[in-house]
mmCIF file of C-alpha atoms in Angstrom:
data_model
loop_
_atom_site.group_PDB
_atom_site.id
_atom_site.type_symbol
_atom_site.label_atom_id
_atom_site.label_comp_id
_atom_site.label_asym_id
_atom_site.label_seq_id
_atom_site.Cartn_x
_atom_site.Cartn_y
_atom_site.Cartn_z
ATOM 1 C CA UNK A 1 -12.863 6.066 -9.673
ATOM 2 C CA UNK A 2 -14.174 4.160 -6.692
ATOM 3 C CA UNK A 3 -13.157 5.675 -3.366
ATOM 4 C CA UNK A 4 -14.008 4.820 0.225
ATOM 5 C CA UNK A 5 -12.867 7.547 2.603
ATOM 6 C CA UNK A 6 -13.133 6.861 6.314
ATOM 7 C CA UNK A 7 -13.199 9.150 9.313
ATOM 8 C CA UNK A 8 -10.096 9.752 11.387
ATOM 9 C CA UNK A 9 -8.565 8.213 14.471
ATOM 10 C CA UNK A 10 -10.832 8.000 17.513
ATOM 11 C CA UNK A 11 -9.283 7.554 20.965
ATOM 12 C CA UNK A 12 -11.749 5.977 23.361
ATOM 13 C CA UNK A 13 -11.995 4.839 26.966
ATOM 14 C CA UNK A 14 -13.336 1.438 28.007
ATOM 15 C CA UNK A 15 -17.102 1.395 28.099
ATOM 16 C CA UNK A 16 -17.467 4.141 25.508
ATOM 17 C CA UNK A 17 -18.854 3.854 21.985
ATOM 18 C CA UNK A 18 -17.298 4.751 18.657
ATOM 19 C CA UNK A 19 -18.948 5.562 15.336
ATOM 20 C CA UNK A 20 -16.827 5.286 12.201
ATOM 21 C CA UNK A 21 -17.952 6.667 8.855
ATOM 22 C CA UNK A 22 -17.139 5.541 5.321
ATOM 23 C CA UNK A 23 -17.882 7.982 2.494
ATOM 24 C CA UNK A 24 -18.310 6.236 -0.851
ATOM 25 C CA UNK A 25 -17.866 7.823 -4.251
ATOM 26 C CA UNK A 26 -17.319 6.830 -7.859
ATOM 27 C CA UNK A 27 -19.978 4.139 -8.029
ATOM 28 C CA UNK A 28 -23.625 3.436 -7.207
ATOM 29 C CA UNK A 29 -23.632 3.399 -3.407
ATOM 30 C CA UNK A 30 -26.890 1.472 -3.205
ATOM 31 C CA UNK A 31 -25.709 -1.127 -5.689
ATOM 32 C CA UNK A 32 -23.125 -2.818 -3.492
ATOM 33 C CA UNK A 33 -23.183 -4.344 -0.015
ATOM 34 C CA UNK A 34 -20.596 -2.864 2.345
ATOM 35 C CA UNK A 35 -18.686 -4.984 4.837
ATOM 36 C CA UNK A 36 -16.817 -3.828 7.911
ATOM 37 C CA UNK A 37 -13.573 -5.627 8.728
ATOM 38 C CA UNK A 38 -11.281 -5.020 11.658
ATOM 39 C CA UNK A 39 -7.623 -5.731 12.312
ATOM 40 C CA UNK A 40 -6.148 -5.724 15.798
ATOM 41 C CA UNK A 41 -2.494 -4.699 16.109
ATOM 42 C CA UNK A 42 -0.265 -7.337 14.559
ATOM 43 C CA UNK A 43 -3.256 -9.567 13.910
ATOM 44 C CA UNK A 44 -5.273 -10.773 10.946
ATOM 45 C CA UNK A 45 -8.527 -9.635 9.374
ATOM 46 C CA UNK A 46 -11.909 -10.253 10.978
ATOM 47 C CA UNK A 47 -15.210 -9.389 9.358
ATOM 48 C CA UNK A 48 -17.716 -7.736 11.660
ATOM 49 C CA UNK A 49 -20.815 -7.577 9.523
ATOM 50 C CA UNK A 50 -22.373 -5.988 6.499
ATOM 51 C CA UNK A 51 -25.027 -3.539 5.443
ATOM 52 C CA UNK A 52 -27.047 -3.386 2.255
ATOM 53 C CA UNK A 53 -27.118 0.356 1.530
ATOM 54 C CA UNK A 54 -30.197 -0.032 -0.636
ATOM 55 C CA UNK A 55 -32.488 -1.647 1.925
ATOM 56 C CA UNK A 56 -30.630 -0.948 5.161
ATOM 57 C CA UNK A 57 -30.598 -4.656 5.937
ATOM 58 C CA UNK A 58 -27.722 -5.762 8.135
ATOM 59 C CA UNK A 59 -26.079 -8.922 9.315
ATOM 60 C CA UNK A 60 -23.560 -9.034 12.134
ATOM 61 C CA UNK A 61 -20.897 -11.597 12.965
ATOM 62 C CA UNK A 62 -21.645 -13.575 16.091
ATOM 63 C CA UNK A 63 -18.683 -12.052 17.952
ATOM 64 C CA UNK A 64 -20.185 -8.586 17.658
ATOM 65 C CA UNK A 65 -23.921 -9.147 17.943
ATOM 66 C CA UNK A 66 -25.417 -6.890 20.563
ATOM 67 C CA UNK A 67 -22.555 -4.387 20.396
ATOM 68 C CA UNK A 68 -22.383 -3.326 16.753
ATOM 69 C CA UNK A 69 -24.798 -1.272 14.697
ATOM 70 C CA UNK A 70 -24.346 -0.554 11.001
ATOM 71 C CA UNK A 71 -26.309 2.181 9.318
ATOM 72 C CA UNK A 72 -26.169 4.276 6.176
ATOM 73 C CA UNK A 73 -27.249 7.639 4.824
ATOM 74 C CA UNK A 74 -27.930 7.292 1.124
ATOM 75 C CA UNK A 75 -28.282 11.057 0.665
ATOM 76 C CA UNK A 76 -24.583 11.471 1.385
ATOM 77 C CA UNK A 77 -23.459 7.977 0.262
ATOM 78 C CA UNK A 78 -22.004 7.212 3.657
ATOM 79 C CA UNK A 79 -21.977 4.032 5.710
ATOM 80 C CA UNK A 80 -21.473 3.969 9.465
ATOM 81 C CA UNK A 81 -20.308 1.383 11.976
ATOM 82 C CA UNK A 82 -20.947 1.973 15.663
ATOM 83 C CA UNK A 83 -19.393 -0.288 18.285
ATOM 84 C CA UNK A 84 -20.485 0.092 21.898
ATOM 85 C CA UNK A 85 -19.169 -0.950 25.306
ATOM 86 C CA UNK A 86 -15.602 -0.796 24.046
ATOM 87 C CA UNK A 87 -12.936 -2.942 25.659
ATOM 88 C CA UNK A 88 -9.171 -2.718 25.368
ATOM 89 C CA UNK A 89 -9.134 -5.650 22.960
ATOM 90 C CA UNK A 90 -11.341 -3.661 20.588
ATOM 91 C CA UNK A 91 -8.219 -1.621 19.848
ATOM 92 C CA UNK A 92 -7.902 -2.090 16.112
ATOM 93 C CA UNK A 93 -8.002 -0.548 12.681
ATOM 94 C CA UNK A 94 -11.519 -0.694 11.296
ATOM 95 C CA UNK A 95 -12.035 -0.905 7.530
ATOM 96 C CA UNK A 96 -15.052 -0.585 5.315
ATOM 97 C CA UNK A 97 -14.836 -2.683 2.174
ATOM 98 C CA UNK A 98 -17.008 -2.939 -0.911
ATOM 99 C CA UNK A 99 -17.813 -6.506 -1.770
ATOM 100 C CA UNK A 100 -18.613 -8.493 -4.858
ATOM 101 C CA UNK A 101 -21.099 -11.128 -3.833
ATOM 102 C CA UNK A 102 -21.473 -14.792 -4.623
ATOM 103 C CA UNK A 103 -24.563 -14.853 -6.819
ATOM 104 C CA UNK A 104 -27.864 -15.058 -4.970
ATOM 105 C CA UNK A 105 -26.246 -14.682 -1.548
ATOM 106 C CA UNK A 106 -24.688 -12.033 0.684
ATOM 107 C CA UNK A 107 -21.515 -14.064 0.852
ATOM 108 C CA UNK A 108 -18.152 -12.701 -0.140
ATOM 109 C CA UNK A 109 -16.845 -13.481 -3.564
ATOM 110 C CA UNK A 110 -14.153 -10.872 -3.013
ATOM 111 C CA UNK A 111 -13.533 -7.405 -1.559
ATOM 112 C CA UNK A 112 -12.635 -5.122 -4.436
ATOM 113 C CA UNK A 113 -12.199 -1.761 -2.715
ATOM 114 C CA UNK A 114 -11.212 -0.849 0.826
ATOM 115 C CA UNK A 115 -11.285 2.307 2.876
ATOM 116 C CA UNK A 116 -8.001 3.573 4.262
ATOM 117 C CA UNK A 117 -8.858 2.348 7.746
ATOM 118 C CA UNK A 118 -9.731 4.078 11.010
ATOM 119 C CA UNK A 119 -7.610 3.493 14.078
ATOM 120 C CA UNK A 120 -9.540 3.153 17.328
ATOM 121 C CA UNK A 121 -7.273 2.873 20.388
ATOM 122 C CA UNK A 122 -9.173 1.924 23.549
ATOM 123 C CA UNK A 123 -7.356 2.723 26.752
ATOM 124 C CA UNK A 124 -8.095 4.094 30.180
ATOM 125 C CA UNK B 1 -7.687 -18.523 15.748
ATOM 126 C CA UNK B 2 -8.422 -17.985 12.066
ATOM 127 C CA UNK B 3 -10.635 -20.329 10.088
ATOM 128 C CA UNK B 4 -8.102 -20.749 7.274
ATOM 129 C CA UNK B 5 -4.527 -21.802 7.975
ATOM 130 C CA UNK B 6 -1.607 -19.945 6.422
ATOM 131 C CA UNK B 7 2.103 -20.194 7.218
ATOM 132 C CA UNK B 8 3.196 -17.356 9.507
ATOM 133 C CA UNK B 9 6.058 -16.409 7.226
ATOM 134 C CA UNK B 10 7.773 -17.209 3.951
ATOM 135 C CA UNK B 11 10.828 -15.734 2.324
ATOM 136 C CA UNK B 12 12.641 -15.654 -0.961
ATOM 137 C CA UNK B 13 15.346 -13.827 -2.818
ATOM 138 C CA UNK B 14 14.719 -11.352 -5.615
ATOM 139 C CA UNK B 15 13.887 -13.172 -8.827
ATOM 140 C CA UNK B 16 12.843 -16.375 -7.080
ATOM 141 C CA UNK B 17 9.323 -17.776 -6.702
ATOM 142 C CA UNK B 18 7.442 -18.303 -3.474
ATOM 143 C CA UNK B 19 4.151 -20.032 -2.752
ATOM 144 C CA UNK B 20 1.829 -19.257 0.138
ATOM 145 C CA UNK B 21 -0.690 -21.900 1.116
ATOM 146 C CA UNK B 22 -4.156 -21.431 2.575
ATOM 147 C CA UNK B 23 -5.785 -24.535 4.022
ATOM 148 C CA UNK B 24 -9.430 -24.787 4.897
ATOM 149 C CA UNK B 25 -12.109 -27.438 4.721
ATOM 150 C CA UNK B 26 -14.696 -28.766 2.314
ATOM 151 C CA UNK B 27 -17.080 -26.166 3.768
ATOM 152 C CA UNK B 28 -15.038 -23.258 2.499
ATOM 153 C CA UNK B 29 -11.928 -23.506 0.292
ATOM 154 C CA UNK B 30 -12.708 -27.007 -0.934
ATOM 155 C CA UNK B 31 -16.368 -26.400 -1.536
ATOM 156 C CA UNK B 32 -16.307 -23.288 -3.702
ATOM 157 C CA UNK B 33 -14.152 -21.540 -6.262
ATOM 158 C CA UNK B 34 -14.336 -18.238 -4.407
ATOM 159 C CA UNK B 35 -10.908 -17.820 -2.875
ATOM 160 C CA UNK B 36 -9.359 -14.361 -2.910
ATOM 161 C CA UNK B 37 -5.948 -13.061 -1.885
ATOM 162 C CA UNK B 38 -4.987 -9.673 -0.489
ATOM 163 C CA UNK B 39 -1.663 -7.903 -0.166
ATOM 164 C CA UNK B 40 -1.169 -5.540 2.749
ATOM 165 C CA UNK B 41 1.813 -3.264 3.197
ATOM 166 C CA UNK B 42 2.477 -1.863 6.699
ATOM 167 C CA UNK B 43 0.020 0.846 7.631
ATOM 168 C CA UNK B 44 -1.989 0.370 4.438
ATOM 169 C CA UNK B 45 -5.329 -1.171 3.595
ATOM 170 C CA UNK B 46 -5.451 -4.627 2.015
ATOM 171 C CA UNK B 47 -5.421 -4.736 -1.772
ATOM 172 C CA UNK B 48 -7.060 -7.419 -3.910
ATOM 173 C CA UNK B 49 -4.510 -9.494 -5.810
ATOM 174 C CA UNK B 50 -6.417 -12.647 -6.834
ATOM 175 C CA UNK B 51 -10.100 -13.532 -6.912
ATOM 176 C CA UNK B 52 -12.111 -16.602 -7.891
ATOM 177 C CA UNK B 53 -9.049 -18.739 -7.078
ATOM 178 C CA UNK B 54 -6.970 -17.689 -10.075
ATOM 179 C CA UNK B 55 -8.189 -14.439 -11.637
ATOM 180 C CA UNK B 56 -6.187 -11.239 -11.506
ATOM 181 C CA UNK B 57 -7.801 -7.791 -11.301
ATOM 182 C CA UNK B 58 -6.553 -5.312 -13.848
ATOM 183 C CA UNK B 59 -3.319 -3.720 -12.739
ATOM 184 C CA UNK B 60 -2.032 -6.716 -10.814
ATOM 185 C CA UNK B 61 1.185 -8.055 -12.347
ATOM 186 C CA UNK B 62 1.033 -11.506 -13.944
ATOM 187 C CA UNK B 63 3.799 -12.541 -11.557
ATOM 188 C CA UNK B 64 0.952 -13.225 -9.142
ATOM 189 C CA UNK B 65 -1.033 -16.390 -9.714
ATOM 190 C CA UNK B 66 -3.485 -18.484 -7.748
ATOM 191 C CA UNK B 67 -4.520 -22.115 -7.714
ATOM 192 C CA UNK B 68 -6.431 -24.626 -5.625
ATOM 193 C CA UNK B 69 -6.228 -28.322 -4.918
ATOM 194 C CA UNK B 70 -8.778 -29.894 -2.629
ATOM 195 C CA UNK B 71 -9.042 -27.867 0.554
ATOM 196 C CA UNK B 72 -5.855 -25.881 -0.046
ATOM 197 C CA UNK B 73 -5.491 -22.739 -2.107
ATOM 198 C CA UNK B 74 -2.145 -21.282 -3.055
ATOM 199 C CA UNK B 75 -0.756 -17.928 -4.098
ATOM 200 C CA UNK B 76 2.449 -18.029 -6.120
ATOM 201 C CA UNK B 77 4.603 -14.988 -6.691
ATOM 202 C CA UNK B 78 7.242 -15.449 -9.351
ATOM 203 C CA UNK B 79 10.145 -13.153 -10.118
ATOM 204 C CA UNK B 80 10.093 -11.758 -6.569
ATOM 205 C CA UNK B 81 10.676 -8.041 -6.234
ATOM 206 C CA UNK B 82 11.455 -5.980 -3.170
ATOM 207 C CA UNK B 83 8.036 -4.311 -3.347
ATOM 208 C CA UNK B 84 6.352 -7.695 -2.915
ATOM 209 C CA UNK B 85 7.444 -7.723 0.738
ATOM 210 C CA UNK B 86 4.143 -7.493 2.601
ATOM 211 C CA UNK B 87 1.532 -9.484 4.476
ATOM 212 C CA UNK B 88 -0.773 -11.693 2.432
ATOM 213 C CA UNK B 89 -4.232 -12.878 3.449
ATOM 214 C CA UNK B 90 -6.498 -15.437 1.877
ATOM 215 C CA UNK B 91 -10.253 -15.318 2.123
ATOM 216 C CA UNK B 92 -12.889 -17.846 1.125
ATOM 217 C CA UNK B 93 -16.632 -17.907 0.744
ATOM 218 C CA UNK B 94 -17.994 -20.320 3.336
ATOM 219 C CA UNK B 95 -21.664 -20.645 2.568
ATOM 220 C CA UNK B 96 -24.725 -18.445 2.576
ATOM 221 C CA UNK B 97 -24.731 -17.917 6.348
ATOM 222 C CA UNK B 98 -21.036 -17.730 7.216
ATOM 223 C CA UNK B 99 -20.356 -15.302 4.354
ATOM 224 C CA UNK B 100 -16.547 -15.360 4.527
ATOM 225 C CA UNK B 101 -13.551 -16.701 6.384
ATOM 226 C CA UNK B 102 -10.044 -15.273 6.439
ATOM 227 C CA UNK B 103 -6.635 -16.811 6.866
ATOM 228 C CA UNK B 104 -4.354 -15.597 9.615
ATOM 229 C CA UNK B 105 -1.957 -13.942 7.201
ATOM 230 C CA UNK B 106 1.547 -14.669 5.929
ATOM 231 C CA UNK B 107 4.481 -12.293 6.143
ATOM 232 C CA UNK B 108 6.557 -12.406 2.959
ATOM 233 C CA UNK B 109 10.157 -11.312 3.357
ATOM 234 C CA UNK B 110 12.241 -10.585 0.274
ATOM 235 C CA UNK B 111 15.803 -11.353 1.299
#
């Protein structure tokens, strides 16, 4: 069965960086684009960007360009999201999510599987 | 501010039906049949409930249904049960360069 297992809670100070991992199993890792979505406390969902595990190609949402880096290691079927220069309003739960694409695009048809989420509190 | 507009909260009694709306524009909800809905219980990850406007993944009860009219999509839950109490989010494809837009979420309370 498809599973996305994320790394644990990371407590960070402002200005630091965080790297969250997402271990995929139960399907062809290189066959599906992976999105990263975050959720601030009591707030809604916000997509941050995506990575194509096959090619390594990435695309980042405008709000995060310059601060986010998404990578993958196909040998261990793991995707990573690194966010730098953390601020207090980056406090959130970060999710990886496998996506089914709209044909011929990298757009979201729907997210069919989600990781359990990684809490990143940012506080001095 | 989210791109898609959902009511902050809805409520209903067990056995009743509730409908949650998700309003966008002709560039997202109205332009494509790629609206999906997610249920999120406190402290849990979102779970897919509806995709392609009105399709249910296997395992999702047929009490959950989706529809769309113009720029507004809707999720209807019939025969409300206590376990349906959760937050619900809509999401729509918004073109090849925007990729996706989410609604702000709706808290469903089962009275």
